[in-house]
XYZ file of C-alpha atoms in Angstrom:
530
model
C 87.952 84.703 157.793
C 86.190 86.681 160.537
C 83.025 88.609 159.478
C 83.888 91.716 161.661
C 87.099 92.806 160.182
C 87.293 96.579 160.026
C 89.602 98.724 157.989
C 90.355 102.463 157.600
C 89.755 102.066 153.856
C 88.258 99.422 151.559
C 89.104 99.840 147.816
C 86.788 97.748 145.499
C 88.937 97.153 142.165
C 92.608 97.380 141.415
C 92.778 99.105 137.949
C 93.828 102.498 136.937
C 91.375 104.111 139.552
C 91.483 101.630 142.469
C 95.092 100.547 142.187
C 96.490 104.015 141.970
C 94.367 105.295 144.905
C 95.651 102.205 147.028
C 99.316 103.295 146.056
C 98.637 106.884 147.242
C 97.371 105.824 150.576
C 99.464 102.849 151.305
C 102.465 104.771 152.943
C 100.143 106.474 155.299
C 100.020 103.396 157.712
C 96.192 103.277 157.469
C 94.736 99.880 157.327
C 93.757 99.356 153.547
C 91.892 96.392 152.028
C 91.925 95.868 148.292
C 89.149 93.588 147.093
C 89.725 92.277 143.558
C 87.127 90.263 141.639
C 89.516 88.366 139.607
C 93.052 86.891 140.299
C 96.522 87.526 139.149
C 96.742 87.252 135.384
C 98.654 83.808 134.588
C 102.012 84.451 132.791
C 101.957 82.077 129.802
C 102.735 81.879 126.241
C 98.980 82.791 125.270
C 99.661 86.320 126.745
C 101.344 87.128 123.402
C 99.344 84.947 121.087
C 97.024 87.042 118.815
C 94.481 84.102 118.321
C 94.185 83.661 122.084
C 93.824 87.308 123.055
C 91.867 88.743 119.980
C 90.133 85.941 118.447
C 89.282 83.504 121.053
C 88.939 86.150 123.869
C 90.820 83.873 126.271
C 91.235 86.463 128.960
C 88.097 88.230 128.486
C 85.624 88.009 131.518
C 83.413 84.898 131.170
C 80.179 86.744 131.228
C 77.533 88.314 128.891
C 75.641 91.509 129.216
C 72.381 92.370 127.440
C 72.038 95.309 124.779
C 69.026 97.511 124.452
C 67.030 94.747 122.627
C 67.802 92.151 125.267
C 70.308 90.250 123.021
C 73.586 88.985 124.888
C 77.131 90.241 124.008
C 80.622 89.560 125.623
C 81.823 92.793 127.084
C 85.457 93.824 126.656
C 86.425 93.579 130.399
C 89.031 91.726 132.117
C 88.785 90.919 135.866
C 92.507 90.544 137.087
C 94.689 92.443 139.551
C 95.450 95.679 137.628
C 92.050 95.529 135.978
C 91.863 96.393 132.221
C 95.235 98.161 132.247
C 96.799 94.672 132.053
C 95.427 94.835 128.316
C 95.450 98.553 127.698
C 97.827 100.100 125.003
C 99.235 102.518 127.805
C 98.398 105.514 125.764
C 98.378 108.193 128.620
C 96.935 111.378 127.300
C 95.975 114.406 129.179
C 92.445 115.944 128.424
C 92.725 119.071 126.574
C 91.971 122.347 128.735
C 88.963 122.768 126.420
C 87.543 119.467 127.386
C 86.970 120.715 130.891
C 84.749 123.423 129.818
C 81.336 123.187 127.725
C 82.055 122.325 124.113
C 79.554 122.517 121.376
C 79.687 119.514 118.881
C 77.904 118.848 115.755
C 75.766 116.345 117.589
C 75.054 118.353 120.729
C 76.780 119.659 123.852
C 79.647 118.255 125.850
C 79.122 119.600 129.522
C 81.747 121.269 131.643
C 83.441 119.748 134.469
C 83.162 121.119 138.062
C 87.012 121.316 138.091
C 89.206 122.985 135.558
C 92.439 121.607 133.758
C 94.505 123.764 136.177
C 92.860 121.990 139.128
C 93.919 118.626 137.799
C 97.282 119.648 136.211
C 99.665 119.005 139.148
C 98.126 115.469 139.428
C 98.511 114.962 135.790
C 102.263 115.515 136.066
C 102.329 113.240 139.175
C 100.483 110.551 137.184
C 102.933 110.757 134.279
C 105.756 110.312 136.525
C 104.182 107.348 138.509
C 103.239 105.505 135.441
C 106.644 105.917 133.505
C 105.094 108.083 130.621
C 107.596 108.463 127.835
C 106.739 111.650 125.743
C 107.767 115.287 124.966
C 105.570 118.195 126.141
C 105.241 121.048 123.662
C 104.978 119.051 120.409
C 101.120 118.924 120.660
C 99.611 122.381 119.904
C 96.278 121.424 121.608
C 97.894 120.506 124.927
C 97.591 122.650 127.970
C 100.288 124.093 130.300
C 102.463 121.753 132.181
C 104.229 122.145 135.331
C 106.748 119.488 134.832
C 108.501 117.779 131.922
C 107.870 113.949 131.348
C 110.294 112.124 133.325
C 111.101 109.739 130.507
C 112.184 110.845 126.876
C 109.773 110.050 124.080
C 109.807 106.601 122.553
C 111.726 106.964 119.346
C 109.975 106.216 116.153
C 111.114 103.429 113.949
C 112.077 104.386 110.374
C 108.674 103.790 108.708
C 106.824 105.751 111.361
C 109.506 108.399 111.334
C 108.998 108.750 107.614
C 105.088 109.013 108.286
C 105.778 111.791 110.909
C 108.042 113.643 108.390
C 105.435 113.332 105.675
C 102.757 114.660 107.916
C 104.804 117.680 108.872
C 105.302 118.443 105.093
C 101.622 118.926 104.860
C 101.660 121.605 107.522
C 100.384 119.235 110.186
C 101.771 118.716 113.760
C 102.327 114.978 114.624
C 103.788 114.285 118.053
C 105.231 111.568 120.037
C 102.369 109.480 121.566
C 102.801 109.665 125.480
C 102.965 105.937 126.392
C 103.634 104.234 129.690
C 106.390 101.640 129.461
C 109.288 100.713 131.479
C 111.720 101.546 128.787
C 115.354 102.420 128.770
C 116.641 103.296 125.070
C 120.096 103.838 123.797
C 120.969 106.605 121.317
C 119.406 104.666 118.379
C 116.008 103.976 120.323
C 116.703 100.510 120.933
C 115.920 98.871 124.370
C 119.134 98.687 126.316
C 120.106 95.699 128.080
C 118.795 96.615 131.476
C 115.428 97.879 130.064
C 112.293 95.920 131.202
C 110.459 96.726 128.140
C 111.978 95.057 125.061
C 110.127 97.249 122.272
C 108.222 94.282 120.971
C 105.082 94.366 119.000
C 102.874 93.011 121.803
C 102.111 96.110 123.642
C 98.699 97.124 122.430
C 95.864 94.803 123.685
C 98.208 92.242 125.090
C 99.352 91.633 128.618
C 102.962 92.036 129.099
C 104.979 88.991 129.898
C 107.906 91.058 130.945
C 106.219 93.488 133.263
C 107.492 96.224 130.648
C 103.955 97.845 130.446
C 103.106 100.344 133.109
C 99.985 98.568 134.175
C 98.190 99.169 137.617
C 99.309 95.979 139.028
C 103.023 96.487 138.204
C 103.085 100.214 139.101
C 100.836 100.553 141.952
C 99.425 97.406 143.416
C 102.607 95.365 143.853
C 104.385 98.331 145.498
C 101.374 99.180 147.900
C 101.537 95.466 149.169
C 104.842 95.912 150.352
C 103.440 97.990 153.065
C 102.276 95.782 155.941
C 99.183 97.906 156.491
C 97.827 96.945 152.893
C 96.027 93.681 152.260
C 94.733 92.219 148.908
C 92.175 89.637 148.518
C 91.522 88.184 145.087
C 88.649 86.343 143.676
C 86.401 88.553 145.777
C 83.228 89.619 144.066
C 81.517 92.531 145.839
C 77.844 92.101 145.319
C 76.309 94.771 147.744
C 76.956 97.638 149.985
C 74.972 98.007 153.001
C 74.212 101.175 154.964
C 73.152 102.337 158.513
C 69.595 102.913 159.243
C 69.744 106.444 158.032
C 71.325 105.397 154.813
C 74.183 108.176 155.246
C 77.169 105.449 155.704
C 78.323 102.442 154.274
C 78.437 99.803 157.041
C 79.262 96.665 155.239
C 80.856 95.489 151.815
C 79.120 92.245 151.136
C 81.654 90.019 149.204
C 81.352 86.617 147.729
C 84.817 84.946 148.244
C 85.517 81.984 145.687
C 87.232 78.955 147.280
C 89.451 76.613 145.311
C 86.782 73.970 145.270
C 84.529 76.069 143.203
C 82.248 77.187 146.120
C 81.818 80.571 147.537
C 81.732 82.264 150.956
C 79.937 85.350 151.774
C 81.903 87.659 153.910
C 81.115 91.367 155.273
C 83.871 93.640 155.578
C 83.656 97.468 156.944
C 85.665 100.502 156.739
C 85.615 104.045 157.624
C 85.886 104.867 154.113
C 84.756 102.769 151.002
C 86.142 103.486 147.588
C 84.496 101.878 144.421
C 86.423 101.589 141.146
C 85.135 98.506 139.568
C 84.826 100.222 136.043
C 81.982 102.420 135.004
C 79.478 99.695 134.122
C 80.149 97.486 137.174
C 80.456 100.438 139.630
C 76.987 101.799 138.580
C 75.616 98.383 138.730
C 76.921 97.714 142.316
C 75.240 100.930 143.442
C 72.048 100.087 141.693
C 72.263 96.451 143.303
C 72.713 98.155 146.802
C 69.175 99.786 146.681
C 67.657 99.872 150.193
C 64.604 101.744 151.958
C 66.716 104.826 152.243
C 67.966 104.595 148.628
C 65.251 102.967 146.658
C 66.529 103.634 143.352
C 69.988 102.623 144.045
C 72.674 103.748 146.616
C 73.499 107.419 146.245
C 70.996 107.634 143.493
C 68.478 110.306 144.559
C 69.441 112.431 141.588
C 68.650 109.506 139.260
C 71.808 109.787 137.383
C 73.518 106.620 138.569
C 73.848 104.275 135.508
C 73.187 107.055 133.165
C 75.339 109.209 130.706
C 77.482 106.177 129.677
C 80.194 107.013 127.268
C 82.690 104.858 125.467
C 84.102 107.006 122.578
C 83.353 106.987 118.953
C 86.309 104.865 117.614
C 87.474 103.576 114.315
C 90.410 101.163 114.036
C 91.806 101.346 110.505
C 94.609 99.528 108.489
C 96.213 101.546 105.800
C 98.437 99.664 103.285
C 101.874 101.227 102.915
C 103.289 101.127 99.340
C 106.756 100.292 101.106
C 107.123 97.574 103.600
C 106.542 98.611 107.343
C 108.891 96.308 109.296
C 108.091 98.256 112.357
C 107.741 96.326 115.716
C 106.968 99.062 118.394
C 104.450 101.082 116.235
C 102.576 103.037 118.893
C 104.638 106.154 118.980
C 102.898 108.688 116.941
C 99.729 110.817 117.384
C 97.919 113.683 115.535
C 95.477 116.221 116.976
C 95.416 118.980 114.289
C 91.461 118.326 114.034
C 90.846 117.774 117.697
C 88.823 120.934 118.140
C 87.841 121.446 114.570
C 89.162 122.732 111.299
C 89.223 125.584 108.879
C 85.947 124.435 107.308
C 84.307 122.626 110.298
C 83.602 124.421 113.624
C 82.990 121.502 115.724
C 85.540 118.978 117.291
C 86.635 115.913 115.167
C 88.927 114.082 117.608
C 92.454 112.665 117.419
C 94.519 110.056 115.470
C 97.123 107.733 116.856
C 98.986 104.608 116.069
C 97.753 101.102 117.104
C 100.102 98.169 117.894
C 101.322 96.441 114.832
C 98.974 93.979 113.304
C 100.083 90.543 112.385
C 99.063 87.904 109.903
C 96.885 86.169 112.445
C 94.924 89.166 113.391
C 94.347 90.035 109.652
C 93.209 86.509 108.886
C 90.763 86.540 111.680
C 89.528 89.990 110.319
C 89.642 89.191 106.755
C 85.958 88.249 106.033
C 84.960 91.719 106.431
C 87.190 93.183 103.621
C 88.645 90.216 101.917
C 87.814 91.666 98.361
C 89.192 95.087 99.221
C 92.980 93.881 98.756
C 94.484 91.878 95.814
C 93.676 88.329 96.200
C 97.234 87.463 95.440
C 98.530 89.290 98.353
C 98.913 86.668 101.216
C 98.140 87.783 104.728
C 101.792 87.736 105.704
C 102.558 90.230 102.956
C 99.631 92.319 103.813
C 100.724 92.349 107.496
C 104.306 93.344 106.425
C 102.697 96.590 104.660
C 100.078 97.439 107.322
C 100.014 100.594 109.073
C 97.646 100.362 112.078
C 95.741 103.830 113.061
C 93.228 104.465 115.757
C 90.734 107.353 115.426
C 88.980 108.584 118.441
C 86.172 111.065 118.710
C 83.864 112.071 121.559
C 80.469 110.596 122.199
C 78.215 112.686 124.265
C 76.644 111.770 127.685
C 73.225 111.145 126.757
C 70.974 110.198 129.813
C 69.337 107.415 127.713
C 72.625 105.750 127.373
C 72.718 103.796 130.584
C 73.361 100.846 132.592
C 70.291 99.127 134.308
C 69.775 95.766 135.991
C 67.210 92.940 135.134
C 65.215 91.260 137.551
C 67.712 88.417 137.624
C 70.465 90.826 138.332
C 71.940 90.667 134.791
C 73.341 93.996 133.309
C 71.765 95.547 130.445
C 73.733 98.311 128.586
C 71.597 100.626 126.436
C 73.389 102.860 123.939
C 72.747 104.909 120.891
C 75.522 103.906 118.453
C 74.727 107.021 116.281
C 75.758 109.616 119.040
C 77.669 112.422 117.523
C 79.444 110.454 114.635
C 79.884 113.234 112.064
C 83.115 114.594 113.465
C 84.773 111.196 113.337
C 83.393 110.813 109.640
C 85.140 113.987 108.795
C 88.331 112.943 110.799
C 88.483 109.811 108.579
C 88.041 111.852 105.377
C 90.931 114.076 106.460
C 93.127 111.035 106.686
C 91.858 109.327 103.620
C 92.574 112.123 101.136
C 96.168 112.310 102.421
C 96.923 108.607 102.037
C 98.818 108.831 98.705
C 101.127 111.656 100.001
C 101.695 109.522 103.092
C 103.018 106.692 101.036
C 99.752 104.579 101.437
C 97.593 102.934 98.850
C 94.710 105.554 98.223
C 91.699 103.289 98.444
C 93.181 100.786 101.044
C 92.091 102.485 104.440
C 90.427 99.139 105.725
C 88.182 98.392 108.816
C 90.460 96.771 111.346
C 87.564 95.437 113.507
C 89.726 92.856 115.391
C 90.494 95.970 117.565
C 86.626 96.878 117.674
C 85.454 93.738 119.272
C 84.832 91.853 116.047
C 82.603 94.712 114.614
C 80.326 94.985 117.591
C 80.738 98.519 118.830
C 78.674 97.784 122.050
C 81.033 95.310 122.994
C 84.120 97.639 122.898
C 83.639 98.772 126.522
C 87.673 99.490 127.189
C 86.947 103.259 127.377
C 83.702 103.159 129.514
C 82.948 106.187 131.475
C 80.342 108.563 132.962
C 77.848 106.511 134.819
C 78.246 108.048 138.357
C 78.996 111.707 137.387
C 80.414 114.239 139.826
C 79.298 117.930 140.058
C 78.276 120.644 142.475
C 74.552 120.076 142.310
C 73.125 116.943 144.070
C 70.024 117.087 141.902
C 72.123 116.334 138.613
C 75.045 114.477 139.917
C 75.814 111.487 142.228
C 79.284 112.645 143.576
C 80.606 116.022 144.792
C 83.967 117.463 143.405
C 85.917 115.245 145.693
C 84.202 112.144 144.171
C 82.404 111.491 147.495
C 78.871 110.549 147.204
C 76.451 113.436 148.154
C 74.072 111.171 149.930
C 76.501 108.739 151.569
C 79.230 110.411 153.616
C 81.938 107.660 153.532
C 81.554 106.432 149.795
C 83.837 107.551 146.953
C 84.074 106.656 143.395
C 87.489 106.838 141.700
C 87.108 105.008 138.402
C 86.081 106.715 135.094
C 82.498 106.680 136.397
C 82.890 110.350 137.623
C 83.495 111.681 134.181
C 80.871 114.389 133.172
C 82.280 114.124 129.494
C 84.961 111.995 127.943
C 86.811 114.249 125.517
C 88.555 112.299 122.610
C 91.606 110.908 124.199
C 92.194 107.680 126.258
C 90.532 108.119 129.684
C 93.162 106.239 131.871
C 95.664 109.134 132.714
C 92.681 111.264 133.879
C 91.401 108.280 136.095
C 94.912 107.913 137.427
C 95.437 111.689 138.120
C 91.982 111.907 139.759
C 92.626 108.899 141.856
C 95.759 110.646 143.256
C 93.661 113.859 144.000
C 90.991 111.849 145.829
C 93.582 109.904 147.618
C 95.094 113.147 149.068
C 91.482 114.175 150.082
C 90.845 110.839 151.892
C 94.145 110.956 153.799
C 93.400 114.516 154.925
C 89.825 113.279 155.993
C 91.422 110.344 157.950
C 94.120 112.415 159.455
């Protein structure tokens, strides 16, 4: 491979940000190079095996980061074409309009964005259409205005979840159909039709899809982009450094280690008019820090000192309620509740949202059991418990504290320093609101159990699936690394389009916002390239 290959655009990473950006620019005819650290995810039986995916971590990146104390932990990251979207639950929410403004929380201030909900709204609509989001606008009282309906109808609840929705409504609450990206065609009864790619199974959340039925970045964006002759993908390509010209104002080389089949590696330098970084909030920040030079001594584009800082990952609780009646639901991820997203009658601060998780099975519960084995009747086998389980995800906002940050050790290893007690009071109150309603929702009152199989075996720092905020955008170069178009203030041809740009994270899954923003930045780059 020649060292002097030049492209119009190089995109580093193929997940929600990079894959979507590539899809946007692919039809332009511009020469686009996609660099992916991993390979295609193998299609195999283990894709849908709970022990392989959750217990053994078969598909997790084989690496360790350091926590604030220097202790190693395995991060929840996946290096494959499509990035972490290969494993996400495809819950594709918009941020609320209030999330774009300054919000006062019990634990501090969530800062305003340099753009508004209205600025991003057209791209939210495009993102929902592109990623086959099924939902129904107008059900969630906290959502903002919408310029277009979902292209696909909501995924219908199965009977036990429909009963849960009805019971919540009887309490004066406003449950709504969770917006989810699946390639599903339903019949009048909500069943998958014969021509549907998605088969409405119980493996959507946390598992890669053997059928290609989940709207992940590989299926939706990367594969279609590669149908254009001007787009090239190189896998097993680990970008280690970005080099600049003597003035430090432009990236001139993307230094990449290419793995060969014999286990060796070749260093190759690619170049492009525009370089787009989308390696994930931790790895993107680490790449810029690793690219320090004489003009950028603290890291590339880091004159503000914010690169690597303000790391966020949400305050999450994965919980399992035990239904009095059996819960034979297979496709459980269809319901959400935002009644306390911005507060309650007796609490003036945001609390967050509740949504369904994928349906747990006996293998997951067995792996999780040591944490709460005594909380349930010893005579209830795991299989019976799984048949009564109703799985829930509580999501609260953590705040962008500068001390929560990504740094590099002298040997290049990543250290992730976080305060795990960041703005937790709202989440505690959200759990209480759910707990006190359990009996009225057909659940055993005292059986709201920690479901740490979804929380990286009880290690909050390892649950990095919602990582964001390490290369924030803004209008002031003194307090942000990127401008409002996600271009580095200090490096003219460098853009960042993963969740690194977030100034705050809200309390919903960040994927749709990353996708919408990648479409927005893609339009800007196309205009720049003419």
